[in-house]
Amino acid sequence: LDALTRLCNEAFPHNFDTGSARTGSNTLYMGDHVFSDLSKPNKFANWKTCAIMPEIGDESRKMNTPEYRQTLSRLAQAERLVEFGQCLPDQEQQVAALKIERDALREQTKVAINRCFGSPFRSVTHRSLFFFEVLRYADIYTSKVNNLLQYPLDYCFYAPYQTFVHEGTDPRFHYHQPPAPFHL
């Protein structure tokens, strides 16, 4: 490891504070710490960055179990019903019961990832501050470097087009169809 570090330092000198780093967006810099590894190459050298986060591999394995996927499906359905039900008259008790069930399902998904604090990437329905910072400084992220071996060296990753709620493409805001029946 020391020899590899020395080799990388000689081949790619990067003193970002003094501006002596090689610049250009054709360089992919990999690191496992957002602030010490990824922020400076991204900001000062205009390098593309890749965050190596082993936690994603663990979380992905847990999230792909049939039990987790079923719980997540039930959670999504409960959230749609709560959202739809609050617009209906005289449904306060049913909506309150659904909110209790939704909260229990949220807790199940959290505990399935990490029983102490849940996912490091999510806080209930929002990205965690940690994951927000990862997305701010990393152009791509993966659980291990070996995941990139399947791509050619000149491969270019592109971010998918994201629509916003006000653009009218979010199906949650199409109330002309009631959600599918939900059975607990």
Short mmCIF file of C-alpha atoms in Angstrom, two decimals:
data_model
loop_
_atom_site.label_atom_id
_atom_site.label_comp_id
_atom_site.label_asym_id
_atom_site.label_seq_id
_atom_site.Cartn_x
_atom_site.Cartn_y
_atom_site.Cartn_z
CA LEU A 1 0.00 0.00 0.00
CA ASP A 2 2.83 2.42 0.78
CA ALA A 3 4.44 1.72 -2.60
CA LEU A 4 1.12 2.33 -4.35
CA THR A 5 0.60 5.60 -2.48
CA ARG A 6 4.13 6.72 -3.37
CA LEU A 7 3.58 5.78 -7.02
CA CYS A 8 0.30 7.72 -7.17
CA ASN A 9 1.87 10.76 -5.53
CA GLU A 10 4.72 10.74 -8.04
CA ALA A 11 2.52 10.09 -11.06
CA PHE A 12 -0.24 12.50 -10.04
CA PRO A 13 1.13 15.29 -7.85
CA HIS A 14 -1.78 17.26 -6.50
CA ASN A 15 -1.11 20.21 -4.29
CA PHE A 16 -4.49 21.86 -4.63
CA ASP A 17 -3.76 24.65 -2.18
CA THR A 18 -0.94 26.12 -4.27
CA GLY A 19 -2.61 25.54 -7.63
CA SER A 20 0.14 23.22 -8.87
CA ALA A 21 -2.23 20.35 -9.54
CA ARG A 22 -2.86 19.15 -13.04
CA THR A 23 -6.30 20.31 -14.07
CA GLY A 24 -8.88 19.01 -16.45
CA SER A 25 -12.10 17.08 -16.45
CA ASN A 26 -10.51 14.00 -18.05
CA THR A 27 -9.07 12.87 -14.71
CA LEU A 28 -11.03 10.61 -12.39
CA TYR A 29 -9.91 10.92 -8.77
CA MET A 30 -11.10 8.28 -6.31
CA GLY A 31 -11.37 8.62 -2.58
CA ASP A 32 -13.31 7.41 0.43
CA HIS A 33 -13.63 10.64 2.40
CA VAL A 34 -15.83 13.45 1.12
CA PHE A 35 -13.94 16.42 2.50
CA SER A 36 -10.32 15.28 2.56
CA ASP A 37 -10.37 13.25 -0.68
CA LEU A 38 -13.09 14.57 -2.96
CA SER A 39 -13.76 18.24 -2.32
CA LYS A 40 -10.39 19.68 -3.38
CA PRO A 41 -9.92 17.72 -6.63
CA ASN A 42 -13.47 18.63 -7.58
CA LYS A 43 -13.21 22.32 -6.69
CA PHE A 44 -9.65 23.27 -7.56
CA ALA A 45 -8.52 20.92 -10.33
CA ASN A 46 -11.87 20.37 -12.06
CA TRP A 47 -11.28 16.62 -11.84
CA LYS A 48 -14.14 14.15 -11.94
CA THR A 49 -14.41 12.32 -8.64
CA CYS A 50 -15.55 8.89 -7.55
CA ALA A 51 -16.55 8.22 -3.94
CA ILE A 52 -15.71 4.72 -2.72
CA MET A 53 -18.26 3.87 -0.03
CA PRO A 54 -18.37 0.24 1.17
CA GLU A 55 -21.57 1.05 3.08
CA ILE A 56 -23.47 1.16 -0.20
CA GLY A 57 -22.68 -2.49 -0.90
CA ASP A 58 -23.96 -3.56 2.51
CA GLU A 59 -27.07 -1.44 2.20
CA SER A 60 -27.76 -2.62 -1.33
CA ARG A 61 -27.56 -6.28 -0.30
CA LYS A 62 -30.01 -5.66 2.53
CA MET A 63 -32.36 -3.62 0.34
CA ASN A 64 -32.56 -6.36 -2.29
CA THR A 65 -33.92 -9.00 0.07
CA PRO A 66 -37.53 -10.01 -0.60
CA GLU A 67 -38.55 -8.99 2.93
CA TYR A 68 -37.15 -5.48 2.59
CA ARG A 69 -38.65 -4.99 -0.86
CA GLN A 70 -42.06 -6.11 0.41
CA THR A 71 -41.86 -3.73 3.39
CA LEU A 72 -40.78 -0.88 1.10
CA SER A 73 -43.68 -1.61 -1.25
CA ARG A 74 -46.14 -1.57 1.65
CA LEU A 75 -44.58 1.69 2.88
CA ALA A 76 -44.95 3.34 -0.52
CA GLN A 77 -48.56 2.20 -0.70
CA ALA A 78 -49.30 3.48 2.83
CA GLU A 79 -47.76 6.86 2.00
CA ARG A 80 -49.87 7.17 -1.15
CA LEU A 81 -53.01 6.30 0.81
CA VAL A 82 -52.21 8.84 3.54
CA GLU A 83 -51.62 11.50 0.91
CA PHE A 84 -54.80 10.63 -0.99
CA GLY A 85 -56.92 10.02 2.13
CA GLN A 86 -56.23 13.40 3.68
CA CYS A 87 -58.15 14.97 0.78
CA LEU A 88 -61.28 12.92 1.45
CA PRO A 89 -63.96 14.09 3.88
CA ASP A 90 -64.63 12.09 7.05
CA GLN A 91 -61.51 9.92 6.74
CA GLU A 92 -59.55 11.25 9.71
CA GLN A 93 -59.60 7.96 11.68
CA GLN A 94 -58.54 5.86 8.69
CA VAL A 95 -55.77 8.32 7.83
CA ALA A 96 -54.59 8.35 11.45
CA ALA A 97 -54.42 4.54 11.45
CA LEU A 98 -52.52 4.59 8.16
CA LYS A 99 -50.05 7.11 9.59
CA ILE A 100 -49.36 4.77 12.52
CA GLU A 101 -48.82 1.87 10.12
CA ARG A 102 -46.64 4.07 7.87
CA ASP A 103 -44.46 5.07 10.83
CA ALA A 104 -44.05 1.41 11.84
CA LEU A 105 -43.05 0.50 8.27
CA ARG A 106 -40.57 3.38 8.17
CA GLU A 107 -39.02 2.06 11.37
CA GLN A 108 -38.82 -1.46 9.89
CA THR A 109 -36.96 -0.20 6.81
CA LYS A 110 -34.62 1.85 8.99
CA VAL A 111 -33.82 -1.03 11.35
CA ALA A 112 -33.28 -3.42 8.42
CA ILE A 113 -30.35 -1.27 7.25
CA ASN A 114 -28.82 -0.42 10.63
CA ARG A 115 -30.66 -1.02 13.89
CA CYS A 116 -29.05 2.00 15.61
CA PHE A 117 -29.46 4.80 13.08
CA GLY A 118 -30.77 3.47 9.77
CA SER A 119 -29.23 4.36 6.46
CA PRO A 120 -26.35 6.84 6.33
CA PHE A 121 -27.80 8.00 3.02
CA ARG A 122 -31.42 8.71 4.01
CA SER A 123 -33.35 10.46 6.73
CA VAL A 124 -36.95 9.24 6.45
CA THR A 125 -37.96 10.76 3.09
CA HIS A 126 -34.93 12.98 2.44
CA ARG A 127 -31.26 12.53 1.66
CA SER A 128 -29.05 12.70 4.71
CA LEU A 129 -26.63 15.59 5.01
CA PHE A 130 -23.80 13.10 4.48
CA PHE A 131 -25.27 11.85 1.21
CA PHE A 132 -26.02 15.41 0.09
CA GLU A 133 -22.30 16.19 0.51
CA VAL A 134 -21.34 13.01 -1.36
CA LEU A 135 -23.51 14.06 -4.28
CA ARG A 136 -22.09 17.57 -4.10
CA TYR A 137 -18.47 16.48 -4.51
CA ALA A 138 -18.61 13.07 -6.19
CA ASP A 139 -19.54 12.67 -9.83
CA ILE A 140 -20.08 8.95 -9.33
CA TYR A 141 -20.02 6.66 -6.32
CA THR A 142 -19.62 2.94 -5.82
CA SER A 143 -19.06 0.44 -3.04
CA LYS A 144 -15.69 -0.75 -4.40
CA VAL A 145 -13.27 0.12 -7.19
CA ASN A 146 -13.69 -3.33 -8.75
CA ASN A 147 -17.22 -2.38 -9.78
CA LEU A 148 -15.70 -0.09 -12.41
CA LEU A 149 -13.68 -2.89 -14.07
CA GLN A 150 -16.62 -3.79 -16.30
CA TYR A 151 -16.42 -0.41 -18.06
CA PRO A 152 -13.84 0.58 -20.70
CA LEU A 153 -11.31 3.22 -19.65
CA ASP A 154 -12.88 5.83 -21.94
CA TYR A 155 -16.43 5.20 -20.71
CA CYS A 156 -18.38 8.34 -19.84
CA PHE A 157 -21.08 8.20 -17.17
CA TYR A 158 -24.09 10.47 -17.66
CA ALA A 159 -26.59 11.56 -15.04
CA PRO A 160 -30.21 10.72 -15.84
CA TYR A 161 -32.52 13.61 -16.58
CA GLN A 162 -34.43 14.56 -13.45
CA THR A 163 -37.83 16.16 -13.54
CA PHE A 164 -39.15 18.45 -10.86
CA VAL A 165 -42.56 18.34 -9.20
CA HIS A 166 -43.71 21.58 -10.85
CA GLU A 167 -43.03 20.08 -14.31
CA GLY A 168 -46.14 17.95 -13.95
CA THR A 169 -44.43 14.61 -14.47
CA ASP A 170 -44.58 13.39 -10.87
CA PRO A 171 -47.29 10.70 -10.65
CA ARG A 172 -47.96 11.52 -7.00
CA PHE A 173 -49.71 14.69 -8.13
CA HIS A 174 -52.09 13.02 -10.58
CA TYR A 175 -55.17 12.63 -8.41
CA HIS A 176 -57.50 11.55 -11.19
CA GLN A 177 -56.83 7.90 -10.27
CA PRO A 178 -57.16 6.65 -6.71
CA PRO A 179 -54.28 4.48 -5.45
CA ALA A 180 -54.52 0.70 -5.54
CA PRO A 181 -56.24 -0.99 -2.57
CA PHE A 182 -54.01 -1.48 0.43
CA HIS A 183 -54.39 -4.41 2.81
CA LEU A 184 -52.43 -4.63 6.03
#
